[in-house]
Short mmCIF file of C-alpha atoms in Angstrom, two decimals:
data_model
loop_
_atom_site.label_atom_id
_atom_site.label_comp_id
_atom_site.label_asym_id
_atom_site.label_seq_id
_atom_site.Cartn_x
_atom_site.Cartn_y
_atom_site.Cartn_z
CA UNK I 1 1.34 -1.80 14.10
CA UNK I 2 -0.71 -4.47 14.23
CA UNK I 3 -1.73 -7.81 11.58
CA UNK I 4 -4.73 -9.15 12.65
CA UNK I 5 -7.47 -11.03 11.90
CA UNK I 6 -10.66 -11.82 14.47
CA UNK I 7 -11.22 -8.29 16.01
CA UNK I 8 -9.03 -9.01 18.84
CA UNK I 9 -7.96 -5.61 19.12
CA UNK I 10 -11.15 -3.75 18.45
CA UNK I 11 -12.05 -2.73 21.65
CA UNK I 12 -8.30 -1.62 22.82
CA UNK I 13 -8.16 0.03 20.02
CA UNK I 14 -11.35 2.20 20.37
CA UNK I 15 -10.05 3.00 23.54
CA UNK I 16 -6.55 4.51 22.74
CA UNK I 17 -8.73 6.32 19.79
CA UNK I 18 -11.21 7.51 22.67
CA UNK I 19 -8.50 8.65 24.65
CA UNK I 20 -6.37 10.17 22.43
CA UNK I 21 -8.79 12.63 20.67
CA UNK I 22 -8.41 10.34 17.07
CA UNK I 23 -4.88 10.81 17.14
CA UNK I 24 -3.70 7.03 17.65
CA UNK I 25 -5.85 3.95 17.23
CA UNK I 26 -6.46 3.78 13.89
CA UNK I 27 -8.60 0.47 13.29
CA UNK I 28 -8.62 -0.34 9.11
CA UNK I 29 -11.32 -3.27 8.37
CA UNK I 30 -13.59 -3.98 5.47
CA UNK I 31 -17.39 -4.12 5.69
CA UNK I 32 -19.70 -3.52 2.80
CA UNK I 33 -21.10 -0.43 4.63
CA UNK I 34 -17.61 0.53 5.29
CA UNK I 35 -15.13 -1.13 2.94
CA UNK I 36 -11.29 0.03 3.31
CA UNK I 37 -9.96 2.73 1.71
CA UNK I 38 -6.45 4.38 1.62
CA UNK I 39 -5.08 7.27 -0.29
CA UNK I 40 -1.00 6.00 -1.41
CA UNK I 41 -1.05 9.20 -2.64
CA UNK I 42 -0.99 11.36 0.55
CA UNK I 43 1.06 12.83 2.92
CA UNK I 44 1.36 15.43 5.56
CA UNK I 45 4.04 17.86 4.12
CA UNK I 46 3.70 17.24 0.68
CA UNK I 47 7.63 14.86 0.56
CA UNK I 48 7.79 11.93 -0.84
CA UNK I 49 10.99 9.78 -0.50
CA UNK I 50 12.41 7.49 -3.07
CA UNK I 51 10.75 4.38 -1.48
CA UNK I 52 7.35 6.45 -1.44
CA UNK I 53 7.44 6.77 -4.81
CA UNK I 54 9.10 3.30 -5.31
CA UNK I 55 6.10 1.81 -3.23
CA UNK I 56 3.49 3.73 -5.38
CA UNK I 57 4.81 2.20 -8.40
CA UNK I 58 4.91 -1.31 -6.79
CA UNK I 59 1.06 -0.88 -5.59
CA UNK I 60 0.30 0.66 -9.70
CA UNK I 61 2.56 -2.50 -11.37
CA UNK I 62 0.52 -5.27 -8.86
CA UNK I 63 -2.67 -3.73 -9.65
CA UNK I 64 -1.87 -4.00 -13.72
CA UNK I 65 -0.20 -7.24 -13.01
CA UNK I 66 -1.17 -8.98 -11.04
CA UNK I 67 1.43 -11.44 -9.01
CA UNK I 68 1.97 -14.20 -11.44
CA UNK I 69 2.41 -11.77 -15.01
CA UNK I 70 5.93 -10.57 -15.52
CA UNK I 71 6.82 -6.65 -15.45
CA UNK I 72 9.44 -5.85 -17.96
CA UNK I 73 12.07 -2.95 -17.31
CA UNK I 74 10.00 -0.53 -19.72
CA UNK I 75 7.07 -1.18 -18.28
CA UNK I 76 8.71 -0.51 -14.05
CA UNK I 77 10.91 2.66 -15.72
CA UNK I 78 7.87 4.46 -17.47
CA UNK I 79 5.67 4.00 -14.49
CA UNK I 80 8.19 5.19 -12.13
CA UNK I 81 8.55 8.38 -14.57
CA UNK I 82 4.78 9.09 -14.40
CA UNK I 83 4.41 8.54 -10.45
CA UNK I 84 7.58 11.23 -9.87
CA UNK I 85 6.37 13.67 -12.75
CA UNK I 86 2.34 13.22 -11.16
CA UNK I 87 4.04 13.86 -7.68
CA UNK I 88 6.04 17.01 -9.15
CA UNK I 89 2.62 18.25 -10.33
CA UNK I 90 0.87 18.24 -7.45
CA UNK I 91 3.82 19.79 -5.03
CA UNK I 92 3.59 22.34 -7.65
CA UNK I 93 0.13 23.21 -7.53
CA UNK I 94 -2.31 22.29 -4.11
CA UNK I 95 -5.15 22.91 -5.57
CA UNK I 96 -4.99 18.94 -6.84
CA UNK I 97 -6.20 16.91 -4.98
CA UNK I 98 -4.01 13.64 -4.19
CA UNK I 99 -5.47 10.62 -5.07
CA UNK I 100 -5.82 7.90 -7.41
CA UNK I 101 -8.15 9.51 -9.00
CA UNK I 102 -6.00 12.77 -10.53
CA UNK I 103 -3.33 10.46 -10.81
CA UNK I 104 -5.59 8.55 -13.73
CA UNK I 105 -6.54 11.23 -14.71
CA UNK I 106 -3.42 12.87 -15.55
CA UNK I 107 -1.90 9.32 -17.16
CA UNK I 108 -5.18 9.64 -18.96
CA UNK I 109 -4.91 13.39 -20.54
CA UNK I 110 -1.29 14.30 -20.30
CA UNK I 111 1.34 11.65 -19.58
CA UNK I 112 -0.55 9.52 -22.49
CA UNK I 113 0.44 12.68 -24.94
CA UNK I 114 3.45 12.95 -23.89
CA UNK I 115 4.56 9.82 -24.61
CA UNK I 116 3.05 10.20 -28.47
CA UNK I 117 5.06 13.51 -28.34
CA UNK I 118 8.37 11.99 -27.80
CA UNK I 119 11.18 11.73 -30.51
CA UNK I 120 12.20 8.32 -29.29
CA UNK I 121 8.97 6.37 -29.54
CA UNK I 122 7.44 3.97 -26.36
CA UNK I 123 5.87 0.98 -28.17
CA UNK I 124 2.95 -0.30 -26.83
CA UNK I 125 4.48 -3.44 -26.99
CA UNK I 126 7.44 -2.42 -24.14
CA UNK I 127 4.47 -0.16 -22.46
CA UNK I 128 1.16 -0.45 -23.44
CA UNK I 129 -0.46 2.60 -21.54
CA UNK I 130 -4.13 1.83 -22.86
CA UNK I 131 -3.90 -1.62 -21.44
CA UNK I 132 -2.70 -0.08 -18.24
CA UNK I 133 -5.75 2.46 -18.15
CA UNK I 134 -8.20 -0.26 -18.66
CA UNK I 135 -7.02 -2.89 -16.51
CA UNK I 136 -6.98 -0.21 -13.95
CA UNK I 137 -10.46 1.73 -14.65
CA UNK I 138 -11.94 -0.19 -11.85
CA UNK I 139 -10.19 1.82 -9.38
CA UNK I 140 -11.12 5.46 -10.52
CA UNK I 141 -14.45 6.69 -9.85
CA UNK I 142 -17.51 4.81 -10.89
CA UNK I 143 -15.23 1.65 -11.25
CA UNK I 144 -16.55 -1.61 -9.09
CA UNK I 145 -13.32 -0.66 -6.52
CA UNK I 146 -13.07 3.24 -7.05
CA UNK I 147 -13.21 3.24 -3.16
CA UNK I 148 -9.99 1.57 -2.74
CA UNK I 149 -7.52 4.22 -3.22
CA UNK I 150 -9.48 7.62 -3.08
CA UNK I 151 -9.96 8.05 0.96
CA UNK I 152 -10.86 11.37 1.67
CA UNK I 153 -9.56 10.57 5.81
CA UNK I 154 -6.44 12.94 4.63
CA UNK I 155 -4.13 10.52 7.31
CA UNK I 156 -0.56 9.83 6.57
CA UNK I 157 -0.09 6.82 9.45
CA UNK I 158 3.75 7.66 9.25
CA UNK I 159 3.61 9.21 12.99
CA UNK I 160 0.38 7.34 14.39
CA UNK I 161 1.05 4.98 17.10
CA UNK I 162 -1.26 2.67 17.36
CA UNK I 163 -3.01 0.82 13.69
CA UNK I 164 -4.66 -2.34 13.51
CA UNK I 165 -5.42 -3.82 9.82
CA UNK I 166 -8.04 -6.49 10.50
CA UNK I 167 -8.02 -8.90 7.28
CA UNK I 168 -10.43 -11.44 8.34
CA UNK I 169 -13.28 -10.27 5.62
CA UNK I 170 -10.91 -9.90 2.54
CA UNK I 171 -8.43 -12.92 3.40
CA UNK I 172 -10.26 -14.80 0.39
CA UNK I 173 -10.43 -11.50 -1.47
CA UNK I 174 -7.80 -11.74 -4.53
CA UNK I 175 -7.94 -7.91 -5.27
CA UNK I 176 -8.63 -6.56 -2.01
CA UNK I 177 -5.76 -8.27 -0.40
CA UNK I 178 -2.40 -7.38 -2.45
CA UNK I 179 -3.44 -4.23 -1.96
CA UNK I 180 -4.01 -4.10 1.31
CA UNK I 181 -0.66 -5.98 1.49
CA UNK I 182 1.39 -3.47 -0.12
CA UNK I 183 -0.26 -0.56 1.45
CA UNK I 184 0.74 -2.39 4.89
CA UNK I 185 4.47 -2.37 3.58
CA UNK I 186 4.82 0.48 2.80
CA UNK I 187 3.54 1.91 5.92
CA UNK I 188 5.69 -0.32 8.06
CA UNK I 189 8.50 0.53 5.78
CA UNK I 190 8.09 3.92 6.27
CA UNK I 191 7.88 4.35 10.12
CA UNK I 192 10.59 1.94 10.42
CA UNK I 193 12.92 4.37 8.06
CA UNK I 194 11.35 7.80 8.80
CA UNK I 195 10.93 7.47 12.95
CA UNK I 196 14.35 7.60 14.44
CA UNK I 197 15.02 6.79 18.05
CA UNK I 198 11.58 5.85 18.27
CA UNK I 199 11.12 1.79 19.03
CA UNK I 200 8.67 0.10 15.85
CA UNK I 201 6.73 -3.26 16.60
CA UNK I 202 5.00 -4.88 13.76
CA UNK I 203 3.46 -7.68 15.21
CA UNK I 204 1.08 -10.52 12.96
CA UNK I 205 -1.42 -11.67 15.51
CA UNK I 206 -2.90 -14.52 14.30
CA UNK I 207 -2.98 -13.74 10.55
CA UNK I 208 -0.93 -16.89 8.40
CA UNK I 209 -3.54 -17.30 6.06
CA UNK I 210 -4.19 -13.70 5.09
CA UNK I 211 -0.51 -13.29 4.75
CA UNK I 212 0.36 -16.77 2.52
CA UNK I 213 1.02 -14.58 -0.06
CA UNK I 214 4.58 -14.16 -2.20
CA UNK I 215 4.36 -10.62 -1.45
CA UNK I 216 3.85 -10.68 1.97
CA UNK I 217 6.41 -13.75 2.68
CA UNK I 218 9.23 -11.68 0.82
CA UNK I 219 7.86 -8.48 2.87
CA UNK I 220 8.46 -10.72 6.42
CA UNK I 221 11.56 -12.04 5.24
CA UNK I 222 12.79 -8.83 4.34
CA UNK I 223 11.57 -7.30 7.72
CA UNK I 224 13.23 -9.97 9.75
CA UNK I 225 16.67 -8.89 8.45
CA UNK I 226 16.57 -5.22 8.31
CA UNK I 227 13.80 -3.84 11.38
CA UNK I 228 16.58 -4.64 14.13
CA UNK I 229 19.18 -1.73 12.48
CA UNK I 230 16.08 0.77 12.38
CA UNK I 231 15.47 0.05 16.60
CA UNK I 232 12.37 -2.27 15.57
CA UNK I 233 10.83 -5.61 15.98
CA UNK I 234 8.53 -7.65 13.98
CA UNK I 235 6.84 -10.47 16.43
CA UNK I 236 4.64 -13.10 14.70
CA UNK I 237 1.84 -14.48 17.45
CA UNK I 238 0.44 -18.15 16.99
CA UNK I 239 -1.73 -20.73 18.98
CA UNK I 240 -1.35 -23.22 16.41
CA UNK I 241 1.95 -24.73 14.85
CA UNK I 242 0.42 -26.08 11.93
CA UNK I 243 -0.41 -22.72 11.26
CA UNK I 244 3.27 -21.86 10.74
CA UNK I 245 4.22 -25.17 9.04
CA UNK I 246 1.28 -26.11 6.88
CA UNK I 247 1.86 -22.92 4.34
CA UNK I 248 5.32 -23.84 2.53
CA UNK I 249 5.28 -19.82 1.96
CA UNK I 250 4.93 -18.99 5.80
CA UNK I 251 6.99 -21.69 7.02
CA UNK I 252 9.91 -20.47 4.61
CA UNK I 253 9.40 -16.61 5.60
CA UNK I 254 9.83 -17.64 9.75
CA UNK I 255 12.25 -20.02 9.09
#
C-alpha cells in the first residue's frame, strides 16, 4: 500500500490493474471529474470487527469534530452504539444498501427516536444528535461532499494487493484530507490484522506534507511499533531531509 503524492506510480499501477483483470492496482486520486470516494461502510462478507466499527466511529467523531474540538465520553459511547446497532440492521436485512447515506438516514428516523424513547434521558448537552446531523448533512446526498462516502465501486481493499492513494490535489484540502487519512488507517490497519502469513508494506513515497497531520503522525507512530508483530513494514521514502525535519509533527513521528 502505497502514500503518494506526484503520480509516480500511475503508470505501474495501470499495469498490475491491466494485468490482473481489476483485481489489484487500485489507484485512489481526486479530480473534479473524478473526486475520491469510499464506502467505510462496506465489506465483502457482511463482518465487521471491533476496530471496523471502532474506525467508523473515529471517521463519524472527526467529521463532527473536527481535530482541534474535544469529544466527550457520551458523545464516543452513543456513536459507537448507533454504528454497531446501524451495522446489526443491515446484516439483518440486505436489501440496505451500505453507505453513508442509510446510515444518516437511520440516525435521522430511528436512532434519533430512540434516544427520546429512553427512560434514562441523553441530553443534548452530553450528545447533541441534531448538531451531529447538521454538521454532517454535507456528506449525504445533495450535500457539497455527498460523494465522499457513498462509492457505489462495492470494493473492500482488505485482500487487494496493490493501492496507491495519490494526495497531491487535496494536500491543502482541510476536509478532504482527514478523511482520506482515516480511511487510509483503517485500511492499513485492517490488512495488517486480518492477512496472516501474508508480508504488508505500507510505504509513504514522498508524501510529508500531506501527512503533517496529528492524525496521521500518531497513525505512523503507532505503525512503527506494532506492523513488525503482524509480519509487516512501513518504509517512509525521501529525497529531501528537510522534508523530514522541517515538520516538528513528522520529525517526531520518524524519530
Amino acid at each position: 500500500m502505497l502514500i503518494d503524492t506526484g503520480n509516480s506510480y500511475q503508470g505501474l499501477c495501470e499495469l498490475i490493474h491491466r494485468k490482473t483483470k481489476g483485481e489489484d492496482g487500485i489507484y485512489y486520486t481526486y479530480t473534479e471529474e473524478k473526486p475520491i470516494s469510499f464506502n467505510p461502510f462496506f465489506t465483502d462478507d457482511y463482518k465487521f470487527s471491533v476496530e471496523k466499527k471502532d474506525s467508523i466511529k473515529t471517521l463519524l467523531l472527526a467529521l463532527w469534530k473536527g481535530e482541534d474540538e474535544k469529544v466527550t465520553k457520551t458523545e464516543s459511547g452513543e456513536l459507537g452504539s448507533a454504528v454497531s446497532a446501524y451495522i446489526r440492521r443491515i446484516q439483518q436485512n440486505r436489501d440496505i444498501v451500505p453507505s453513508f447515506d442509510t446510515f444518516y438516514e437511520y440516525m435521522l428516523n430511528d436512532y434519533r427516536k430512540e434516544l427520546a424513547a429512553r427512560d434514562i434521558k441523553v441530553s443534548r448537552k452530553d450528545f447533541n444528535i441534531d448538531n451531529f446531523l447538521t454538521t454532517l448533512r454535507q456528506y449525504y446526498k445533495g450535500g457539497r461532499y455527498d460523494f465522499l462516502l457513498n462509492s457505489d465501486r462495492e470494493l473492500d481493499l482488505t485482500n487487494r494487493r496493490f493501492i496507491v492513494f495519490e494526495l497531491d490535489n487535496i494536500s491543502g484540502n482541510k476536509v478532504l484530507l482527514p478523511v482520506v487519512t482515516l480511511i487510509i488507517m483503517e485500511t492499513f490497519i485492517a490488512k495488517m490484522r486480518r492477512l496472516k502469513g501474508v508480508r504488508k508494506l505500507l510505504i509513504v513515497e514522498e508524501a510529508w506534507k500531506a501527512l503533517s497531520s496529528a492524525n496521521m503522525a500518531e497513525y505512523l507512530r503507532y505503525m512503527y511499533k506494532t506492523v513488525r508483530k503482524y509480519y509487516g513494514e512501513a518504509i517512509v521514502v525521501t529525497q529531501e531531509v528537510d522534508d523530514i525535519i522541517s515538520s516538528p509533527v513528522v520529525k517526531e513521528s520518524i524519530i
